XYZ file of C-alpha atoms in Angstrom:
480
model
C 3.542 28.946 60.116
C 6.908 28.910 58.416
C 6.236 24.939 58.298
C 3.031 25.207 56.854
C 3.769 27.254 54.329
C 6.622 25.207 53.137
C 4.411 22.067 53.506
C 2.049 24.100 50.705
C 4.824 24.610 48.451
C 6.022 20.824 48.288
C 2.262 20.261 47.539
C 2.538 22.365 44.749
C 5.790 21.007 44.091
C 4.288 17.384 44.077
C 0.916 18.544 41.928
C 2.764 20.096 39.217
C 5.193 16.780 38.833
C 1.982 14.539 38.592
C 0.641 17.335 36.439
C 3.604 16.641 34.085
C 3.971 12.417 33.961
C 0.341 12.592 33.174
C 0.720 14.618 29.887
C 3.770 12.773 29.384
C 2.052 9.090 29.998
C -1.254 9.972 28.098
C -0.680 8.583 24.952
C -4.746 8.613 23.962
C -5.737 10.094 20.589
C -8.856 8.151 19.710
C -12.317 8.461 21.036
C -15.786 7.779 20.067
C -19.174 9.731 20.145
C -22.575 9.031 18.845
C -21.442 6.084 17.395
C -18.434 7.557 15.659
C -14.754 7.045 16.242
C -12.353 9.835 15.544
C -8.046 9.722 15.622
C -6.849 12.901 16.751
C -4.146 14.487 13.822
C -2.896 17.548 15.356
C -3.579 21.077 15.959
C -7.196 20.944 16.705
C -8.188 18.321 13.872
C -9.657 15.129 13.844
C -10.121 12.190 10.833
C -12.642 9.648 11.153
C -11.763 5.914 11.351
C -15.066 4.241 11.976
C -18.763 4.301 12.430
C -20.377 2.010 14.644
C -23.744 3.599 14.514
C -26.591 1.752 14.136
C -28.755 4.739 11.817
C -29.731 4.617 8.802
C -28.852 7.687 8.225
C -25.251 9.477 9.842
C -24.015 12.507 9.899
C -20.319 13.123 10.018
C -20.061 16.322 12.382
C -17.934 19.473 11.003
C -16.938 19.896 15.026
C -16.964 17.278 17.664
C -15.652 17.161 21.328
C -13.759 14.566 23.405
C -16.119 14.211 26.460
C -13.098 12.814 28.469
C -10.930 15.785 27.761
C -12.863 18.826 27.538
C -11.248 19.135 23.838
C -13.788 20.642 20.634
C -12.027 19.255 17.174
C -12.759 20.131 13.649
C -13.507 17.077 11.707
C -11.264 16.884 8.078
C -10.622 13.675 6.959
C -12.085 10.468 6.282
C -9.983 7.143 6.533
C -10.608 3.699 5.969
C -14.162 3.469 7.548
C -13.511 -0.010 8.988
C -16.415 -2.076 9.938
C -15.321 -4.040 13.373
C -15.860 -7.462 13.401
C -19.514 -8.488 14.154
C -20.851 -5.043 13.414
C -23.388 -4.809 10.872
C -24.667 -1.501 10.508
C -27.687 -0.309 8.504
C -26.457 2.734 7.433
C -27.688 3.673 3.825
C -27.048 7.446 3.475
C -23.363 9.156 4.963
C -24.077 13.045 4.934
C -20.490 14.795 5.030
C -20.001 18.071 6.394
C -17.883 21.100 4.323
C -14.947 21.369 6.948
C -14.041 17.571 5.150
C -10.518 17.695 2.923
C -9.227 14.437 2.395
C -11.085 11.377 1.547
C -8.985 8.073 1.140
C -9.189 6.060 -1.588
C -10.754 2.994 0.338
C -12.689 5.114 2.872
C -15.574 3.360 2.008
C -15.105 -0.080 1.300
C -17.055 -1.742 3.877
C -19.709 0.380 3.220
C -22.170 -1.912 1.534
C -25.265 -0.630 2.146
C -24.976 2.704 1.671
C -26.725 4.399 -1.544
C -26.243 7.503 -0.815
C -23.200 10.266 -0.502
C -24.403 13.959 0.723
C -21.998 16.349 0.421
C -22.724 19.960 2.326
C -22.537 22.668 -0.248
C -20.510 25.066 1.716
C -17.477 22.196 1.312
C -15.169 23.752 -0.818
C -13.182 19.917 -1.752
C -15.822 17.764 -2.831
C -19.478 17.669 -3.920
C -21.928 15.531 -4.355
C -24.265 14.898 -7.455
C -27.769 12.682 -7.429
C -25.704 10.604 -3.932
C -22.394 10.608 -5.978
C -18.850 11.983 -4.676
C -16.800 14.258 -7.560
C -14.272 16.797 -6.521
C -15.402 20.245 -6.303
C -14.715 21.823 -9.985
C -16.660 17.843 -11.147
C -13.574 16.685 -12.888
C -12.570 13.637 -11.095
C -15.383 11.251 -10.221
C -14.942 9.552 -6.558
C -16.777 7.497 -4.763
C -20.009 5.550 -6.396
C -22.352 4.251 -3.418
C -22.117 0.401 -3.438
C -25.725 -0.074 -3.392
C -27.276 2.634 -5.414
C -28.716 0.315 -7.741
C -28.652 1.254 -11.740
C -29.083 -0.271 -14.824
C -26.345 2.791 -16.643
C -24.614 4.553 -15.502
C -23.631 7.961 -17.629
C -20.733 10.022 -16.392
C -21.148 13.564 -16.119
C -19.841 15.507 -19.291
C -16.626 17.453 -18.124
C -15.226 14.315 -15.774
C -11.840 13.765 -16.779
C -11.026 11.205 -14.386
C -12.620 8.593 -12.908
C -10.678 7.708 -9.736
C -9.126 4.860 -7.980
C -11.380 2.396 -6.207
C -14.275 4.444 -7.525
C -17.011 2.199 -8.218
C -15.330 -0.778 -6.138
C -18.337 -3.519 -6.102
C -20.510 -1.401 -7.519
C -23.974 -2.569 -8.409
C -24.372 -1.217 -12.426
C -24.939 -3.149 -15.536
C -23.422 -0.909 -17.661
C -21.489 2.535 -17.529
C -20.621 5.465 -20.265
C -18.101 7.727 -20.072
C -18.390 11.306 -22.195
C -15.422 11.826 -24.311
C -14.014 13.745 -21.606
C -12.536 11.097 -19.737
C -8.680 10.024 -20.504
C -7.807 7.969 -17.040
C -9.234 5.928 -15.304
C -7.621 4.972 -11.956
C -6.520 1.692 -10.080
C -9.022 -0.564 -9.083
C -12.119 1.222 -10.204
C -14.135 -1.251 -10.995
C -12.748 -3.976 -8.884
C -15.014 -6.827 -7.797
C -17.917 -4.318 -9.851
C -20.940 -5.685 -11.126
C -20.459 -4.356 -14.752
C -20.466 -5.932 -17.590
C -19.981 -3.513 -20.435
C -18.476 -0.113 -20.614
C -18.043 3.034 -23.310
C -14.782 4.560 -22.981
C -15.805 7.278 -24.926
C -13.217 8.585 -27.640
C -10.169 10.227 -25.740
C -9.320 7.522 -22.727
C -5.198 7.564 -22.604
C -4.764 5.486 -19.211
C -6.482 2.981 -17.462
C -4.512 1.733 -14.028
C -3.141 -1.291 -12.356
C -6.389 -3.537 -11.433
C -9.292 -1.366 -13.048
C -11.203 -4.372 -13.910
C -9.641 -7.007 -11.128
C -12.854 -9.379 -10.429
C -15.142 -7.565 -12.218
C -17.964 -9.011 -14.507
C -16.952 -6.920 -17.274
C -16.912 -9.122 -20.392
C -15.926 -7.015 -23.329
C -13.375 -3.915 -23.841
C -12.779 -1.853 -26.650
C -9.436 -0.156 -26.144
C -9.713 3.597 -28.543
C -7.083 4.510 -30.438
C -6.007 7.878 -27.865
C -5.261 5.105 -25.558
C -1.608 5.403 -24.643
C -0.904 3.398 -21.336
C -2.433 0.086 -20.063
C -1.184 -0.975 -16.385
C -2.247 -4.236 -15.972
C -5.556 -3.029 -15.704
C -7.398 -6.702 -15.074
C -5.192 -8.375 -12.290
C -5.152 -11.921 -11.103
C -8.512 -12.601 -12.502
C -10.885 -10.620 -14.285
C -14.267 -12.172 -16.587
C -13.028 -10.274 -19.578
C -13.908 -12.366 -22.751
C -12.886 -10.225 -25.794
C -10.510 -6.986 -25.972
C -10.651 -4.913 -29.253
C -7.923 -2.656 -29.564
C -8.920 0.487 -32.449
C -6.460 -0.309 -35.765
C -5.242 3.156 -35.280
C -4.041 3.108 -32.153
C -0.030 3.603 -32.411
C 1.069 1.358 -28.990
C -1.757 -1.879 -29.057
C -2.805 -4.503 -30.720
C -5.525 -7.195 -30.405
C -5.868 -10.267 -32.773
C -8.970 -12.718 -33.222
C -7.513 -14.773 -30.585
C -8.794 -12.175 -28.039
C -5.124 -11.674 -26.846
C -3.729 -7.823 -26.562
C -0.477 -7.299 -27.563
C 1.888 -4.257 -28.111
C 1.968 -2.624 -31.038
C 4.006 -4.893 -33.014
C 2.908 -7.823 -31.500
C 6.412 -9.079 -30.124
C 4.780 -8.799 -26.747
C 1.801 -10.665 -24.920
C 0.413 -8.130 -22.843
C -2.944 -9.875 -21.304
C -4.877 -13.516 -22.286
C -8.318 -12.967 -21.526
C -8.822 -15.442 -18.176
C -11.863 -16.732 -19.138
C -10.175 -18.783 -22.225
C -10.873 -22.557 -21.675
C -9.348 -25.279 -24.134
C -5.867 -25.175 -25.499
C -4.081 -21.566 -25.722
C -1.980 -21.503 -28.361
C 0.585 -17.869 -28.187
C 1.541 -16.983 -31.414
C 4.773 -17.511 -32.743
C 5.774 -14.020 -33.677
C 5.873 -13.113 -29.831
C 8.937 -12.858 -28.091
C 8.091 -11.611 -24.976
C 5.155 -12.738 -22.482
C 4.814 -10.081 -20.316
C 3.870 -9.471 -16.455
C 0.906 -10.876 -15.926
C -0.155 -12.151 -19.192
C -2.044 -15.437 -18.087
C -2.841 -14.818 -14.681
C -5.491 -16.645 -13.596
C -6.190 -18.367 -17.108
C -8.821 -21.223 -17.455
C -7.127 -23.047 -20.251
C -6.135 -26.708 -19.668
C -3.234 -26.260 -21.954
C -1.073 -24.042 -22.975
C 1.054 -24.199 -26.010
C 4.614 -21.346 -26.227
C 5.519 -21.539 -29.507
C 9.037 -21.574 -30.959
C 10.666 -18.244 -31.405
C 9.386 -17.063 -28.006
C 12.309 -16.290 -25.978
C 10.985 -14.712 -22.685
C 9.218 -15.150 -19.455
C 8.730 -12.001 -17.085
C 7.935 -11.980 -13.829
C 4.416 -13.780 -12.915
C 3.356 -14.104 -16.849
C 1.993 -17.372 -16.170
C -0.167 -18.480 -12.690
C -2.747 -21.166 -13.012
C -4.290 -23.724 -11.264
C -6.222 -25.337 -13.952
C -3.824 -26.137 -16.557
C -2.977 -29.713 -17.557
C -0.386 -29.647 -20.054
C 2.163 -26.948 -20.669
C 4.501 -26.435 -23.445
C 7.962 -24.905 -23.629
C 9.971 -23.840 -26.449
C 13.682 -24.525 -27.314
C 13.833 -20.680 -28.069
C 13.131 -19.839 -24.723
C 16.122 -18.153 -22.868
C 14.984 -15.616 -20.026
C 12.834 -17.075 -17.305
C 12.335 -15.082 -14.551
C 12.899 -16.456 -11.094
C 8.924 -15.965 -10.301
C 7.804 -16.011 -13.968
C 6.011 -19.285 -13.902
C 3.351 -20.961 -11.105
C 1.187 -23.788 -12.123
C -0.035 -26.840 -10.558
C 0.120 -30.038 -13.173
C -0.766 -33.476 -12.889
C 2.234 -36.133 -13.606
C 2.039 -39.520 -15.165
C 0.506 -41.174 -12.196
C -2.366 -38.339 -11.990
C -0.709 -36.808 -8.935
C -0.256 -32.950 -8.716
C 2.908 -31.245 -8.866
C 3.810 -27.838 -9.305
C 6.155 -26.084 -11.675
C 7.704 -22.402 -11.043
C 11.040 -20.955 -12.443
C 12.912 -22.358 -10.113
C 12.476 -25.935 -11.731
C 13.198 -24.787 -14.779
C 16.403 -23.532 -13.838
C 19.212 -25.335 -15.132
C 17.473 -27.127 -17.792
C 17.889 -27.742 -21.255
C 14.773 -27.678 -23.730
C 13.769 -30.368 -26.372
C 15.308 -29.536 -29.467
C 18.081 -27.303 -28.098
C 21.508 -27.042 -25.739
C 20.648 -23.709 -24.115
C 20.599 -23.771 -20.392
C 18.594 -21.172 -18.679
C 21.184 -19.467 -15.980
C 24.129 -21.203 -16.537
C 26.411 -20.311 -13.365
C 23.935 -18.959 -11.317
C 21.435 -20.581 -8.711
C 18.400 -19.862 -6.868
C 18.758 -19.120 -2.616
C 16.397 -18.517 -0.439
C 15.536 -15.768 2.441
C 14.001 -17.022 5.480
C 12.229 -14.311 8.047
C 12.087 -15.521 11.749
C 9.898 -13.345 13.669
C 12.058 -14.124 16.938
C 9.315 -13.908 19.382
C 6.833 -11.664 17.374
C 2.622 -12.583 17.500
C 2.269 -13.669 14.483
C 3.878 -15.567 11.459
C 6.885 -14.284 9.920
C 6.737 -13.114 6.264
C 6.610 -15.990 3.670
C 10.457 -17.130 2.489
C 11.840 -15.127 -0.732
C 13.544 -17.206 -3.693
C 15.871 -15.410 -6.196
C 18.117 -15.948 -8.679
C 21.888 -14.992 -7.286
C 23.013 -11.756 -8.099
C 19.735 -10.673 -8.094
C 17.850 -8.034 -5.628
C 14.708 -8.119 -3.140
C 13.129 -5.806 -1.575
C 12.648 -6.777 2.498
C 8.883 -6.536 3.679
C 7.111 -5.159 6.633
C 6.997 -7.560 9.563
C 3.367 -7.848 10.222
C 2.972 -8.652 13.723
C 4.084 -7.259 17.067
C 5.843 -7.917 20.633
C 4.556 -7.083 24.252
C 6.144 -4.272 25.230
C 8.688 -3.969 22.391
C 8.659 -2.240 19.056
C 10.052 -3.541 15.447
C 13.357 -2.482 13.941
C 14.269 -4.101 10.775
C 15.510 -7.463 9.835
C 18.830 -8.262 11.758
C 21.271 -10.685 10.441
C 25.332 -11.168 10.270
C 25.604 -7.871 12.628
C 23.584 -5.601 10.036
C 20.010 -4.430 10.534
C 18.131 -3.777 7.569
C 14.763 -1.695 7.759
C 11.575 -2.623 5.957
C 11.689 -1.636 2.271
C 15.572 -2.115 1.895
C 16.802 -3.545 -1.284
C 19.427 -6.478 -0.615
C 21.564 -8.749 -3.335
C 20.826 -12.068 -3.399
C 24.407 -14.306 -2.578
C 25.106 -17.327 -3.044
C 23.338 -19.229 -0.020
C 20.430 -19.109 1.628
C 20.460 -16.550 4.376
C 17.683 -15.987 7.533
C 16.787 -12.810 8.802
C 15.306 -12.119 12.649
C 13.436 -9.436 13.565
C 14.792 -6.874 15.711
C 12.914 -6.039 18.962
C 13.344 -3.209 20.745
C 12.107 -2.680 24.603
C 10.103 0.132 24.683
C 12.110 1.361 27.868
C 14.815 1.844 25.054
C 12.886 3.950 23.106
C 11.236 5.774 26.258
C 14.969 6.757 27.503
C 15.477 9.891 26.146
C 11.661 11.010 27.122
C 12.555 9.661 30.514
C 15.431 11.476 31.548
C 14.036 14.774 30.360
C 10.691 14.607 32.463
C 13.139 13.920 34.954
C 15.657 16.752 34.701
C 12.493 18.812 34.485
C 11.043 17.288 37.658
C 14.773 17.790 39.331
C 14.362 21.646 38.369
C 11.217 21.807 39.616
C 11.853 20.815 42.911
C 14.944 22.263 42.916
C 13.270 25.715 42.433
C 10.325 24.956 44.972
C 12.939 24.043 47.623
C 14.997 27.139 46.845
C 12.032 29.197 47.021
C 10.617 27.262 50.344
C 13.873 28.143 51.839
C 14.270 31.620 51.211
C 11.068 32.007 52.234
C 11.523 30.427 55.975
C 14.839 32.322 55.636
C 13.561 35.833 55.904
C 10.827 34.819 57.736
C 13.064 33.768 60.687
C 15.344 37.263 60.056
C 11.538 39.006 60.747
């Protein structure tokens, strides 16, 4: 008997160890139903990261369960709905239930066919107006459906924002805003169908890529307008930007350029400028971004200009380019174009060619004393390319980037190099040679260490315990 019974307890012993490296090795937080993926976020909550589902219409659920584990989760978040490769789905209406708080930005950008948002009334976040996402007190406009077809648009009176990536490809003509809009947020109307726009009266901000490879081909900029963030990135099909006479920080001319107030700085070249492009004399500065993208063949910088900012000029179909002997600040990534030499043959020009040299008509060298290195990223072992190589001027700083790929059975540390690691995001000064940084690997038995040895101290105890109490147990059994 005495043996059975401590037979029994090892069992239990042995059942509540496997209990325990199961919850410790069950690392699964994802799971799909009815065509739906959800990622599990804690306390009883669940977001949802795809749909797969074939339906014209879906519904999101407010509550859904994990048929492997028995769980019931509350649905509150939508992420990046990201359409898997080969799935086309036909889904043209997305009903959203009220326990839904958080929407991301770019939940729905591979939603193409959809044309229709439903919001449940009872949500107390968002709402939804005639298959259109605002925020609940309709002051911030959110999510346009892709394919709800219009001619104009009008924003509702009382919007005051109109949010990032709002009506990303968005199939309108035309949109007007009520003169209670003053921001409109990054990449709104990128890759949009538009191709005019009312501002209304009272806009003070428009964010970085608003317009970004949209068909939008005229702007008027009012005079409440206060902050401009490179609102049409690498390329946009703007043609003509009026900026109002009375507004105190821009400028426009009949070139079609927009300037600062003064007009000492080139702020934005409309892209879609072919011919010669000719900046004004009484410019000093061309700024971030200014020709991105530009059509021109040629480009004339006329004397008294005197600096280049970062990534003012990128083009690939410019022919000729002219510098002037004012010109002393070029930065290390201000210029990228691809020109033809005397023999036809391309060749491109950036910053870095330009160092060092002196201009017709003057003896000013561009960074006397200093030179240009190079960082090189070696992904020592990792799936996939390492990040592209990083040129700067010496003295200067860089920021390190992510390292996009991974390792079997190892996770990513940072950038590793003259017995330093440096994490992702780290700021570093340039020296004066070129340097190469490997990524760090670490097992994940290294990281796993710490969980390891306290399963097992708690396993130890366990048995420990069981074994104590198996042999007290025979023990006054036998005195019986």
């Amino acid at each position: 008997m005495e043996a059975k019974n401590a037979i029994l307890l090892v069992g239990v012993a042995i059942a509540i160890v496997g209990c325990i490296v199961m919850l410790g090795g069950d690392d699964s937080d994802a799971f799909t139903t009815d065509g739906i993926t959800y990622e599990v976020n804690g306390e009883g909550t669940v977001k949802v990261t795809q749909v797969t589902s074939l339906s014209e219409t879906v519904n999101i659920p407010s509550t859904v369960t994990n048929i492997v584990s028995g769980e019931t989760y509350t649905v509150t978040e939508i992420e990046n709905l990201e359409r898997p490769d080969g799935v086309n789905t036909t889904m043209t209406t997305l009903n959203i239930p009220s326990t839904i708080i958080a929407i991301d930005s770019d939940a729905f950008y591979d939603l193409n066919e959809v044309n229709e948002y439903n919001v449940d009334p009872d949500n107390e976040t968002f709402r939804s107006v005639d298959g259109v996402i605002f925020n609940k007190d309709m002051t911030t406009l959110m999510f346009y459906p892709k394919s709800k077809i219009a001619g104009n648009y009008t924003v509702p009176y009382g919007i005051t924002t109109i949010g990032p990536c709002s009506f990303w490809n968005a199939h309108i003509d035309s949109i007007t805003f009520p003169d209670t809009v003053d921001a409109i947020g990054y990449s709104a109307f990128q890759s949009a169908w538009i191709e005019s726009i009312d501002v209304g009266n009272n806009l003070r901000t428009i964010g970085t890529g608003a317009f970004a490879y949209s068909n939008l081909k005229t702007l008027y900029i009012p005079a409440s307008t206060t902050y401009l963030n490179h609102p049409f990135g690498l390329y946009a099909a703007i043609e003509r930007i009026t900026v109002d006479p009375a507004n105190p920080n821009y400028a426009s001319d009949a070139n079609r350029f927009l300037y600062n107030k003064d007009m000492t700085e080139l702020i934005y070249c409309p892209a879609s400028i072919t011919g010669t492009i000719t900046i004004p004399s009484h410019v000093r500065t061309i700024t971030n971004g200014a020709l991105n993208g530009s059509d021109a063949t040629e480009i004339i910088i006329s004397e008294g200009i005197t600096t280049l900012e970062s990534d003012s000029i990128s083009t690939w179909k410019v022919l000729q380019i002219s510098f002037p002997s004012t010109l002393t600040s070029v930065a290390y990534d201000a210029i990228e174009v691809t020109l033809l030499d005397e023999n036809g043959a391309q060749f491109t020009i950036n910053a870095s060619n330009l160092a060092g040299k002196t201009f017709a008509g003057s003896d000013r060298v561009l960074y006397e004393g200093r030179s240009y290195h190079t960082l090189t990223f070696n992904a020592n072992g990792g799936d996939s390319e390492a990040p592209e190589s990083i040129t700067a001027l010496s003295g200067s700083t860089v920021t390190l980037p992510e390292c996009e790929g991974s390792r079997d059975g190892y996770d990513f540390r940072g950038w590793y190099v003259n017995g330093n690691t440096y994490e992702p995001g780290t700021e570093i000064t340039i020296g004066d040679a070129d340097l190469e940084l490997a990524a760090l690997w670490v097992h994940h038995s290294d990281n796993t260490d710490d969980n390891t040895m306290m399963i097992a101290i708690i396993v130890l105890v366990i048995i420990v315990i069981i074994l104590v109490i198996a042999v007290a147990y025979m023990h006054s059994h036998r005195n019986n």
